[in-house]
C-alpha positions as MATLAB code, in Angstrom:
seq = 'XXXXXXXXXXXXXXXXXXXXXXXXXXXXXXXXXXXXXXXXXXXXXXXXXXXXXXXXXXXXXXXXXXXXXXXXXXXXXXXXXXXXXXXXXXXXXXXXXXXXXXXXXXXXXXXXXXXXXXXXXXXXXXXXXXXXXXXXXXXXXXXXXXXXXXXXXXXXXXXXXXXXXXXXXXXXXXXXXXXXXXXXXXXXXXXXXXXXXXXXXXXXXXXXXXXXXXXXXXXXXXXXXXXXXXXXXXXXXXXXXXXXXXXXXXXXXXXXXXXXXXXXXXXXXXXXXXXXXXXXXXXXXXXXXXXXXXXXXXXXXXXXXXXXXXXXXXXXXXXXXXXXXXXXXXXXXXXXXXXXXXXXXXXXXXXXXXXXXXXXXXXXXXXXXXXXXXXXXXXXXXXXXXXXXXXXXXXXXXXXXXXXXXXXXXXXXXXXXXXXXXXXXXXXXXXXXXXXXXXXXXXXXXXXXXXXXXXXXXXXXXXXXXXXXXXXXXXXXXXXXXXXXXXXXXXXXXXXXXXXXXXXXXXXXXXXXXXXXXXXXXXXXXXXXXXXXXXXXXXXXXXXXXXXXXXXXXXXXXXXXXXXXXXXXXXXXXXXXXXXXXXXXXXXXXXXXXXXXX';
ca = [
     -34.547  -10.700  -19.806;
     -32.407   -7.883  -21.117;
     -32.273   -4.359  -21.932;
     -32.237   -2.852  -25.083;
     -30.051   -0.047  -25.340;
     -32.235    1.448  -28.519;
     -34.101    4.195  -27.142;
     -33.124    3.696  -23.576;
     -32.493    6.264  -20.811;
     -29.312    4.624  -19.732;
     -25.974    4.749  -21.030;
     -23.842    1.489  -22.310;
     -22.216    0.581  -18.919;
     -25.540    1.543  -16.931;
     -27.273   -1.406  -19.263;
     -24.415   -3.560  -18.747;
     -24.547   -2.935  -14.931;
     -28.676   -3.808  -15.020;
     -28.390   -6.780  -17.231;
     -25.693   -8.374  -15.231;
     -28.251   -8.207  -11.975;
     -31.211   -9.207  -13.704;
     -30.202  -12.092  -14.695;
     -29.092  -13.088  -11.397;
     -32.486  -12.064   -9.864;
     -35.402  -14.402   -9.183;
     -39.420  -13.065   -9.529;
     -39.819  -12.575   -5.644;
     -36.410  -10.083   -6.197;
     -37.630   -8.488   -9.281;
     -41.173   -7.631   -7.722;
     -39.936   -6.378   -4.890;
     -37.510   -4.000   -6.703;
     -40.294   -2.901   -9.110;
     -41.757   -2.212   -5.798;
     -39.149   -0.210   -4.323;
     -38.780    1.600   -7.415;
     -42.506    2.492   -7.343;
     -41.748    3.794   -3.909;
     -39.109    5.868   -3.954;
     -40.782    7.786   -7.283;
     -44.370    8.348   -4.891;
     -44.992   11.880   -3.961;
     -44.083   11.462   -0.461;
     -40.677   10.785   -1.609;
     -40.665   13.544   -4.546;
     -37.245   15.491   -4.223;
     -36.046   18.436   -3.492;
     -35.721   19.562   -6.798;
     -39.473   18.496   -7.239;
     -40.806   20.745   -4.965;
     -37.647   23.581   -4.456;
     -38.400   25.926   -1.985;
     -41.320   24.058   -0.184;
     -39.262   22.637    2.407;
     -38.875   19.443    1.302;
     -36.267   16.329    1.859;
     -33.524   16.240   -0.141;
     -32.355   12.968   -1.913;
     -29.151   11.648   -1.593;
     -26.657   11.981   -4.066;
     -24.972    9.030   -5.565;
     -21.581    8.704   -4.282;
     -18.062    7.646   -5.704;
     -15.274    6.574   -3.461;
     -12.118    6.460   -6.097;
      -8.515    4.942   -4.554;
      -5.367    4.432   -5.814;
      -3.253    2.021   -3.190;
       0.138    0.208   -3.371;
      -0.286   -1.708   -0.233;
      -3.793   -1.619    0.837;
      -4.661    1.348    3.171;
      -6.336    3.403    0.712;
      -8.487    0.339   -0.843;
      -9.357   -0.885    2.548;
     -10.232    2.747    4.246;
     -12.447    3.491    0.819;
     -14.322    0.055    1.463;
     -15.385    0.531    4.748;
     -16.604    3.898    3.688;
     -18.767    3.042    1.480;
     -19.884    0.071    3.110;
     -20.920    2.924    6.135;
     -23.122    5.057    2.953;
     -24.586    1.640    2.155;
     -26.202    1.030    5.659;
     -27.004    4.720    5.714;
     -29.329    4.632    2.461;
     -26.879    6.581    0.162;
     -25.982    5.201   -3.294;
     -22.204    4.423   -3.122;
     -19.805    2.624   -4.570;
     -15.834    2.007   -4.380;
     -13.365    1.706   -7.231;
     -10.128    0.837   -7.990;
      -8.557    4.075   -9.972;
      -7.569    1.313  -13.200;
     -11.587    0.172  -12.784;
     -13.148    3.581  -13.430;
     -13.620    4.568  -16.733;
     -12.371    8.269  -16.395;
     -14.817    9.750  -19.383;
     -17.630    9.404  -16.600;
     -16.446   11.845  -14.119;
     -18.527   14.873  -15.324;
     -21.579   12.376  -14.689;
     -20.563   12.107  -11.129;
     -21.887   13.561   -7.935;
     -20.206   13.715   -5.023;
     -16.862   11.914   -5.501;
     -14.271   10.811   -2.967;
     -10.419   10.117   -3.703;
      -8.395    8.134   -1.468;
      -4.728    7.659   -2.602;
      -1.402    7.235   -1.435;
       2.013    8.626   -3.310;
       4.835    6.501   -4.669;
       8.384    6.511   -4.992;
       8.818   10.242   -5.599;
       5.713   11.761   -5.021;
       4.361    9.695   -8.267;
       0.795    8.331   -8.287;
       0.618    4.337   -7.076;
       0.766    1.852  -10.078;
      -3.077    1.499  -10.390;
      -3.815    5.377  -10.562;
      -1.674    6.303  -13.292;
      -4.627    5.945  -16.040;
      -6.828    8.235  -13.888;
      -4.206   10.646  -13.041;
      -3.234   10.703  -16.780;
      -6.577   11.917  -17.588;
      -7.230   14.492  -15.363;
      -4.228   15.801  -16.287;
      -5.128   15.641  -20.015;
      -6.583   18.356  -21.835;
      -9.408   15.269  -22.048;
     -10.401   15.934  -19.207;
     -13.776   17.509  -18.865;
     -15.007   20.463  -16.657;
     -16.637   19.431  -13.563;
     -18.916   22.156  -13.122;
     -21.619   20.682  -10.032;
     -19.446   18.158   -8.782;
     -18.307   18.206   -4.971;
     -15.292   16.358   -4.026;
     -12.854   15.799   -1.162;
      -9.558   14.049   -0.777;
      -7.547   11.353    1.719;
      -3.806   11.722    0.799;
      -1.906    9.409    2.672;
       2.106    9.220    2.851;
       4.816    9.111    4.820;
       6.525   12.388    5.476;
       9.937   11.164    6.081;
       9.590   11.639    1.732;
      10.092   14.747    0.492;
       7.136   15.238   -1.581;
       4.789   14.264    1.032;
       1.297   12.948   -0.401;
       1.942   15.086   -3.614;
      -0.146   12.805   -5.753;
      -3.262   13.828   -3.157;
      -1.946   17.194   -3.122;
      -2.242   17.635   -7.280;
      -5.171   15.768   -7.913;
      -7.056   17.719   -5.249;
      -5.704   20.853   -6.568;
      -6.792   19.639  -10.081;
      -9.945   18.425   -9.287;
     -10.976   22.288   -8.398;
      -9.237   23.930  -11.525;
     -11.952   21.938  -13.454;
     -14.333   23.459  -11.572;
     -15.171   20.805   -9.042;
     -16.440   22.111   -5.585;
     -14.083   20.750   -2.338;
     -16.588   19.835    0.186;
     -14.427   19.484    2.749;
     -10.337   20.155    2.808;
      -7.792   17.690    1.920;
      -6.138   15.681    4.882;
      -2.938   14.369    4.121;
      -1.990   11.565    6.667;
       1.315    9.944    7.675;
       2.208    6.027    8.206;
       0.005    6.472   11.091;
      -3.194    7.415    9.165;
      -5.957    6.005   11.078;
      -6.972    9.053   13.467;
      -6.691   11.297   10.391;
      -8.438    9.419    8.192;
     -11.579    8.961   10.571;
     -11.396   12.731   11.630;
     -11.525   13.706    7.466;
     -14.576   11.374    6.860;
     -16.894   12.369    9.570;
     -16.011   16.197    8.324;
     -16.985   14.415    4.652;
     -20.165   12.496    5.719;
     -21.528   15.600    7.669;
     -21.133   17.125    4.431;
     -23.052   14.820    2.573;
     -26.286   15.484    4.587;
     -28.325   11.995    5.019;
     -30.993   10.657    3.099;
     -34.090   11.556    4.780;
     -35.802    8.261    5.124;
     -35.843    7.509    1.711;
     -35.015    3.934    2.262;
     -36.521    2.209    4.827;
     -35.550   -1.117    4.762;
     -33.561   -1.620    8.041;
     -30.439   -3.543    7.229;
     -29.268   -5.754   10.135;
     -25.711   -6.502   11.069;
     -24.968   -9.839   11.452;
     -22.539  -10.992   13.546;
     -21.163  -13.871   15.218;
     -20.858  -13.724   19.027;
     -17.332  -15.040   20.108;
     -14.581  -15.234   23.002;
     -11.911  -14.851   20.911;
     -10.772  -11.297   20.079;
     -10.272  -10.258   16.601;
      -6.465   -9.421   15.606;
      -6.126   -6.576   13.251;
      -4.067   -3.548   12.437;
      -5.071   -2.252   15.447;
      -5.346   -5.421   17.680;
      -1.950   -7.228   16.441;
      -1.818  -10.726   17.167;
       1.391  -11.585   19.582;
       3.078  -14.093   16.939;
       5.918  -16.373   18.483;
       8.784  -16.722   16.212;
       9.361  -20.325   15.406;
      12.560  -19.779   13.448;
      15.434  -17.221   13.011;
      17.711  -17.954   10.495;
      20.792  -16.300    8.194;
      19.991  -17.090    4.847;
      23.758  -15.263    3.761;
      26.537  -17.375    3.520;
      29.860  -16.743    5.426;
      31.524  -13.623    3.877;
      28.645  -11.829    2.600;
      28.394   -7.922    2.203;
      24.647   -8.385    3.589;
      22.812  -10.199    6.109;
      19.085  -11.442    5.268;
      17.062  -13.243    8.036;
      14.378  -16.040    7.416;
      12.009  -15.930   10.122;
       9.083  -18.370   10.412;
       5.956  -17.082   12.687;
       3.346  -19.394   14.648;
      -0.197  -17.476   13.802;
      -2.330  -20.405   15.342;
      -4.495  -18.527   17.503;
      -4.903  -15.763   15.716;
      -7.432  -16.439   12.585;
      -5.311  -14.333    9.765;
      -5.724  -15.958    6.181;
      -3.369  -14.345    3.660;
      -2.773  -14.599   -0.325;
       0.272  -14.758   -2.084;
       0.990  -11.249   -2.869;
       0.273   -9.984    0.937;
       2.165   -8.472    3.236;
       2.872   -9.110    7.066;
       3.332   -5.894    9.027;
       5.188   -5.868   12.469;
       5.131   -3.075   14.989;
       8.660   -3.017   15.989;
      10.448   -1.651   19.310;
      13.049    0.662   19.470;
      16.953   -0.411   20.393;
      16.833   -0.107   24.197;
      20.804    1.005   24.723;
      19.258    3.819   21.793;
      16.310    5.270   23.994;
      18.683    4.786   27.132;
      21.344    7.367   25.555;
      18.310    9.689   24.544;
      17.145    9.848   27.926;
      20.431    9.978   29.763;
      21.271   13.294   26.802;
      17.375   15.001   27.913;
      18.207   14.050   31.464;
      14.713   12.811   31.305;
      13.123   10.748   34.423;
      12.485    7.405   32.683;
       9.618    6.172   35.066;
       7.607    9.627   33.920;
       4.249    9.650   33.050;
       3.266   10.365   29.628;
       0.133   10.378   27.353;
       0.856    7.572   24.781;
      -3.092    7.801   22.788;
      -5.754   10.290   22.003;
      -7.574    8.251   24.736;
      -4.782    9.519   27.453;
      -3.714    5.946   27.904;
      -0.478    6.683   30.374;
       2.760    4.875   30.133;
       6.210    5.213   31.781;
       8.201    7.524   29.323;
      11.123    4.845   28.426;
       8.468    2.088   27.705;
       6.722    4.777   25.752;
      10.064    5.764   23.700;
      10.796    1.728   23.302;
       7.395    0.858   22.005;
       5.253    3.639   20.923;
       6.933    6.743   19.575;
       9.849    6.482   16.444;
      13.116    8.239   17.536;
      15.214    6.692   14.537;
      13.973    8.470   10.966;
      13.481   12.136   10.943;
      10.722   13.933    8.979;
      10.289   17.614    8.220;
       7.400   18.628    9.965;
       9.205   16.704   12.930;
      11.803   19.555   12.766;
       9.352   22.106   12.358;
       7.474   21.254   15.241;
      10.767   20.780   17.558;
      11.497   24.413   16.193;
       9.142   25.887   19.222;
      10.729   23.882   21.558;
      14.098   25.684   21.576;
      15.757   29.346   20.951;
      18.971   27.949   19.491;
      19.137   30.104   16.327;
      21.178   27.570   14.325;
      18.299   25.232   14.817;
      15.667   27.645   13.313;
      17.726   28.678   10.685;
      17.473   24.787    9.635;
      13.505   24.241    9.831;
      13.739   27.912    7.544;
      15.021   26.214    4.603;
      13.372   22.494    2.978;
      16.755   22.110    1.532;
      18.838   22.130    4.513;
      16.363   20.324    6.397;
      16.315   17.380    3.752;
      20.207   17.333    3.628;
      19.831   17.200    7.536;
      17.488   14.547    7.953;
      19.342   12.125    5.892;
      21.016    9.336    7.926;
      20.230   11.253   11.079;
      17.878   10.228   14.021;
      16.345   12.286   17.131;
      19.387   11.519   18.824;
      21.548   13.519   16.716;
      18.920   16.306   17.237;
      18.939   16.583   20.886;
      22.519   16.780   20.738;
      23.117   18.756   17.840;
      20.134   21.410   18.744;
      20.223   21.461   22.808;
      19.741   22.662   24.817;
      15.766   22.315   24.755;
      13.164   24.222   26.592;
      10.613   21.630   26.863;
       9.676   18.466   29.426;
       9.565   15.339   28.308;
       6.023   15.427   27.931;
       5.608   18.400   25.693;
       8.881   17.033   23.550;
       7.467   13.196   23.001;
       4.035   14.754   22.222;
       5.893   15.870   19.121;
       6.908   12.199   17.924;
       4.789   10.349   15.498;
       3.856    6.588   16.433;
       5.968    3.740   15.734;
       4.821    2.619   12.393;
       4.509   -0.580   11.096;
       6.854   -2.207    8.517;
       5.424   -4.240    5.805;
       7.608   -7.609    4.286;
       6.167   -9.625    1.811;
       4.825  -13.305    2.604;
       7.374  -15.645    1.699;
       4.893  -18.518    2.125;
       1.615  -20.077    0.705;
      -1.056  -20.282    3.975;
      -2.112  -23.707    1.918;
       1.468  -25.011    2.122;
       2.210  -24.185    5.696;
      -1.123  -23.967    7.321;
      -0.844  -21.660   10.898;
       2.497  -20.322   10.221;
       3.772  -17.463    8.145;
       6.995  -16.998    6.649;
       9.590  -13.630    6.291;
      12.802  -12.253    4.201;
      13.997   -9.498    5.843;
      17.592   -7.908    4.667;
      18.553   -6.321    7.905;
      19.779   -2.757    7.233;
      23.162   -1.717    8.792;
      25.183    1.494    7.809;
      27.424    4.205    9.237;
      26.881    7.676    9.576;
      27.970   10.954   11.241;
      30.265    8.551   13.636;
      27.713    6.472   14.343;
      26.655    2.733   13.764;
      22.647    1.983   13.204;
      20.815   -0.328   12.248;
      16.931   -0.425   10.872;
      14.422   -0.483   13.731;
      12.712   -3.640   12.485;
      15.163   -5.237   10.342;
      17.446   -4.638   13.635;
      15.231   -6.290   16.037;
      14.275   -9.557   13.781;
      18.597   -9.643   13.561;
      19.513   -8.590   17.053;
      17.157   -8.943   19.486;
      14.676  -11.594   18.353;
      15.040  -15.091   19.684;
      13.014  -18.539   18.834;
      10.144  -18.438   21.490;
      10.413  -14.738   21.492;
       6.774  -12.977   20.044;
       6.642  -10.331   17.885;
       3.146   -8.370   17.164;
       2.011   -8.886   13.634;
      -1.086   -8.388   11.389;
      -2.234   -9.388    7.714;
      -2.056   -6.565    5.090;
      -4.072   -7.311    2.272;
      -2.745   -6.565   -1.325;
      -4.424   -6.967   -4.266;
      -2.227   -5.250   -6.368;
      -0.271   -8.365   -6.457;
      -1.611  -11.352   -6.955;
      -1.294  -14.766   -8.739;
      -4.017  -15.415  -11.920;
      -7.549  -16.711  -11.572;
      -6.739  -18.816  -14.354;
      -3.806  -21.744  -13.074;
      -2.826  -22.678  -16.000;
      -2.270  -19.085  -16.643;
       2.562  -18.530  -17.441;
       3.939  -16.465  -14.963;
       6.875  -14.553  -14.881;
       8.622  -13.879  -11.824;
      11.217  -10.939  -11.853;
      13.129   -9.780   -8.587;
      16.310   -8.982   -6.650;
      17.404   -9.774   -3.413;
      13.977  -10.092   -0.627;
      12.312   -9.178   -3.564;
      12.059  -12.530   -4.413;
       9.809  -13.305   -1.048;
       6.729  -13.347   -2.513;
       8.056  -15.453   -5.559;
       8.581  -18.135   -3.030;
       4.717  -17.791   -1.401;
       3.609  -17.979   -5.401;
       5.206  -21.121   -6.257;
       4.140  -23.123   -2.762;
       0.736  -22.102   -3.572;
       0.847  -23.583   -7.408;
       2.788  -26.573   -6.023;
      -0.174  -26.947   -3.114;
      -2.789  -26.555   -6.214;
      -0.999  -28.559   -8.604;
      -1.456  -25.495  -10.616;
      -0.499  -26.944  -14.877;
       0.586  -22.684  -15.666;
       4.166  -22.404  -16.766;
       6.667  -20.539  -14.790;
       9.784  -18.172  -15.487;
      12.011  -16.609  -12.457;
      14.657  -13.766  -12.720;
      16.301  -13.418   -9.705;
      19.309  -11.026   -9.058;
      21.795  -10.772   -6.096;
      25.584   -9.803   -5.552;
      27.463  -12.872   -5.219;
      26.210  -16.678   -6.052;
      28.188  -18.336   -3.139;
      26.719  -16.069   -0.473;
      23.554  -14.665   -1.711;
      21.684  -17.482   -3.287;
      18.481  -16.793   -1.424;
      16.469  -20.234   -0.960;
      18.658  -21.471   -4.034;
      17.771  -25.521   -3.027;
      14.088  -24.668   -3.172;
      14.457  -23.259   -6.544;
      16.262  -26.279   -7.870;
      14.125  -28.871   -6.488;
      10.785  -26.454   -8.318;
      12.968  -26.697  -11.381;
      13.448  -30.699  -11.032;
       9.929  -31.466  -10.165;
       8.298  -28.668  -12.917;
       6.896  -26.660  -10.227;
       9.215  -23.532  -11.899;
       9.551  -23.999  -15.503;
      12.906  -21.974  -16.054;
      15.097  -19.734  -13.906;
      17.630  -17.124  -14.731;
      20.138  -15.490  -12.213;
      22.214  -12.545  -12.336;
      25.125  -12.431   -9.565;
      26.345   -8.461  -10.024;
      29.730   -8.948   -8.109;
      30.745  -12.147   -9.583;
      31.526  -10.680  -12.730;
      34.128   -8.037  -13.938;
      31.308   -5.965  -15.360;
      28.063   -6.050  -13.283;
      25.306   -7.682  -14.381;
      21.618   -7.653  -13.598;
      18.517   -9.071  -13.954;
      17.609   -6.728  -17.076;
      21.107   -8.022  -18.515;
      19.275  -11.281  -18.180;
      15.538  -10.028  -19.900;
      17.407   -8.720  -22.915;
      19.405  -11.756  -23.478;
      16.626  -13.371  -23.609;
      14.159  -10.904  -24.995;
      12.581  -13.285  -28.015;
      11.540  -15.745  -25.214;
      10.123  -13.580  -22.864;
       8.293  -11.450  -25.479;
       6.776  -14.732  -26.719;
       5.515  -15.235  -22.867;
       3.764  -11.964  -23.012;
       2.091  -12.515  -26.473;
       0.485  -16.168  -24.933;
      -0.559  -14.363  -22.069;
       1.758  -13.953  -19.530;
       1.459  -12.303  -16.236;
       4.306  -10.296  -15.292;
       5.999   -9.096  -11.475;
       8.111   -6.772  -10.806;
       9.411   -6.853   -6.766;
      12.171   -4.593   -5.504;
      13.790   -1.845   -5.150;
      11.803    0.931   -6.895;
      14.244    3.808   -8.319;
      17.111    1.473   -9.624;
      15.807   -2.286   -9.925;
      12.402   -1.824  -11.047;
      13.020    1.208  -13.040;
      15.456   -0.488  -15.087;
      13.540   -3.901  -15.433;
      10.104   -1.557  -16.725;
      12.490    0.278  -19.148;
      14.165   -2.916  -20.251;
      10.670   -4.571  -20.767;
       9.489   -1.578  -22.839;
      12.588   -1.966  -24.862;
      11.688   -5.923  -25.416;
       8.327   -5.016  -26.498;
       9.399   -2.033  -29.139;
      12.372   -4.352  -30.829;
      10.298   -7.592  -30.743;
       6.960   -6.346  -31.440;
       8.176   -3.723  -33.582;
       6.497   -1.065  -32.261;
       7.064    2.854  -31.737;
       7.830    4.000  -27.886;
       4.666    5.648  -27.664;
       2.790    1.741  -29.002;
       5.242   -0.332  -26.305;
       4.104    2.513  -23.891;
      -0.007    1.938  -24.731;
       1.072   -2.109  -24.792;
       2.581   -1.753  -21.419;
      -0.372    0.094  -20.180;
      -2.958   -2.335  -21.103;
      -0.928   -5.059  -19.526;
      -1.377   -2.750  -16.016;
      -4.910   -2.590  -16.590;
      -5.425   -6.088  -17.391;
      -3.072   -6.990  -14.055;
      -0.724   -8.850  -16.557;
       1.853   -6.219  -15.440;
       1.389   -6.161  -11.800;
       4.722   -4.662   -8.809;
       5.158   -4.859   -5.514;
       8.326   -1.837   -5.210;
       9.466   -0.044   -2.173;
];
């Protein structure tokens, strides 16, 4: 049974949408929606607009949760919240930004936009197409539409949830009516997110008993306790090991985690996050500089959970990056006039920030007018840090695997290291636990298809995930052919997992690998060195189908390696830079062109 679009009251992707379900529907299914339909159209369930005036229930409006999301947070917050319309009765449905087709947003009703902000303050990989649009002179007016958006971000960037910030502001130039203000959230999102969408869903209004069906929750009654973002699951670390040889400039720890216990699955493509502590000797000195009583009590949670002020400093609140509205809110806590000259001027508070923790505040600023309590009340959480699996869950079954590059550098007379990165170097032992969850991310992920080529570009850890891909097509004997660029600063030293690779290579796991080694050479080379060298190759990958990755470094490594690819498909395909642009683009929104860039 299907639809004929001649002389129908739906549009093209409406009668795609219904002959899609009807096909999957048996007679009992189709009679009761015929039913249901019937029901909902009686006069006791007539509308608003029916009867206007009278008094009567209003219907609810059909509503669109949009997100754009580079790791997950966005796509995962916008599922649950439709998932909560759904049990409610509303119409509602979630979408990826490169999913919606944007010509249907003056059609919409109430629409929702959840997105993060990339790089600098650009929209995340799979909103570009959508934020194109809208800010296209395509775009239509949206005259009756309400809207409201979730930026998240971290503010320790300068231009702080600016893709939230422009679409929102956008979004009401057309004409579009904000139900309820933007929120833009930092790393720790979760109590700002939750306060924005009950402000949204009282907004909405409910649906007045127009469905009454009473969907059940099903769930399974267990002792164990569910590990999540919020509950992380105490991981012990079954290895700890310096992948860089003797005499390397860096130092990049393998680290191999025990999650029996814990019931995480993961993808290849996902992310591990860790909530890390803070240096000890580091809060110590900040303590000592406050002259601070370290067995104080202090509120650690919006549900006044109490801890002892250096425990709190160790493992709740960051004290090593600095963010803007950090310094504006220490501004009230002291009269030095040097100090609000600083939080007076975004530039010098940028140029400030850099390289500089809240122990260089304390003792650049003091001294300070505030307790302990009121100062730490200032301090954002501890948030997590995401690394990339290095491992395929099929291939190493209860364990997960990490590449971390610890970060060490010198500034204003002072050694530091990267509160994470640090700890997994430092202070970590085998036995010790670390607390861990799964982060989920689409966005980068291996083909349905096995037999599908792959190619594999990266530099340094960025070639983690490479490493969980091609376990997981060795586990699934996958037939797909596979191409790795990998790019590092000397071959000796920084080989990362360099057996593994040759043994793929001898046993056709990994079809063909290239390497760059920058400081091995007189003049530097790089893994876009490598692309264009072999450019005919590679463009005849993409032409039979190839997925591409991109992992790194965002604003030197992967911005070179897109350009570089654009240039490929121009001179091979002999196309004009706006055509390689439009190639490009479809890749993206096919996920043949898929990153993972910090």
């Amino acid at each position: 049974m299907n639809l004929e679009v001649k002389n129908s009251p739906f549009d093209q992707e409406q009668t795609d949408q219904l002959n899609r379900l009807l096909v999957t529907m048996d007679d009992r299914q189709k009679i009761w929606l015929s039913g249901y339909l019937a029901a909902v159209q009686s006069p006791s369930s007539h509308t608003a607009k029916d009867h206007e005036g009278e008094g009567s229930s209003t219907a609810a409006r059909q509503v669109t949760l949009l997100y754009g999301s580079h790791t997950g947070n966005c796509e995962g917050l916008a599922e649950e919240y439709a998932n909560q319309l759904k049990e409610k009765g509303f119409e509602a449905r979630y979408l990826d930004m490169d999913e919606y087709k944007p010509k249907n947003l003056k059609n919409e009703q109430d629409l929702l936009i959840l997105t993060s902000t990339h790089g600098d303050g650009d929209p995340p990989d799979n909103a570009l197409s959508f934020y194109d649009f809208l800010f296209s002179k395509r775009a239509p007016k949206l005259d009756g539409i309400r809207y409201s958006v979730l930026a998240l971000g971290d503010s320790s960037y300068e231009f702080f949830c600016q893709t939230g910030k422009e679409i929102d502001e956008r979004l009401h130039e057309l004409g579009a009516e904000r139900i309820h203000p933007r929120v833009d959230c930092d790393l720790d999102f979760e109590e700002h997110a939750e306060s924005w969408w009950h402000g949204v869903f009282d907004q909405l209004g409910d649906t007045q008993g127009q469905i009454s069906q009473t969907i059940e929750k099903v769930s399974s009654v267990t002792d164990r306790p569910i590990y999540s973002k919020k509950n992380p699951f105490q991981a012990e670390v079954l290895e700890n090991i310096n992948l860089s040889g003797r005499g390397s400039n860096k130092e990049t720890r393998h680290l191999e985690l025990d999650l029996e216990g814990s019931n995480f699955t993961y993808e290849p493509g996902d992310s591990l996050g860790i909530y890390p502590k803070n240096e000890e000797a580091l809060v110590d000195e900040l303590i000592e500089e406050m002259d601070w009583d370290p067995d104080l009590s202090v509120i650690v949670n919006k549900d006044g959970e109490l801890r002892a002020l250096r425990e709190a400093l160790i493992s709740h609140y960051e004290i090593t990056s600095l963010t803007t509205p950090l310094l504006e809110k220490l501004a009230s806590l002291t009269d030095q006039e040097a100090f609000q000259q600083l939080v007076s001027s975004k530039e010098e508070m940028n140029a400030y920030i850099y390289g500089r923790d809240l122990l260089d505040v304390v003792r650049d600023y003091g001294p300070w007018k505030a307790g302990a309590e009121e100062f730490v009340s200032a301090l954002r959480k501890i948030p997590a840090r995401l690394y990339s699996i290095a491992s395929s869950l099929k291939g190493n079954p209860d364990e997960v695997h990490l590449t971390i590059g610890t970060v060490r550098y010198d500034s204003n007379g002072r050694k530091r290291t990267g509160v994470c990165s640090g700890q997994c170097a430092e202070r970590t032992e085998v036995g010790d636990h670390l607390s861990v969850f799964v982060q989920k991310n689409n966005n980068f992920k291996l083909p349905d298809d096995p037999s599908t080529p792959i190619i594999m570009i990266g530099a340094g850890t960025g070639v983690a995930p490479y490493r969980s891909f091609l376990e997981e097509r060795e586990e699934s004997e996958a037939q797909g052919s596979s191409w790795l660029f990998f790019g590092e600063q000397h071959f000796v030293t920084d080989f990362l997992y360099q057996v593994e690779w040759q043994r793929w290579l001898k046993e056709g796991v990994l079809t063909k690998m290239d390497v760059a080694f920058s400081r091995d050479t007189s003049e530097k080379v790089y893994v876009q060195h490598r692309l264009l060298e072999n450019r005919k190759e590679f463009y005849q990958w993409l032409t039979s189908g190839a997925y591409v990755y991109v992992c790194g470094d965002e604003k030197h490594m992967a911005k070179d390696v897109h350009n570089t690819i654009l240039q490929i498909i121009k001179e091979e395909g002999s196309y004009s830079e706006a055509e390689a642009e439009e190639y490009l683009k479809e890749m993206r929104k096919a996920k043949r062109y898929q990153r993972d860039v910090y």
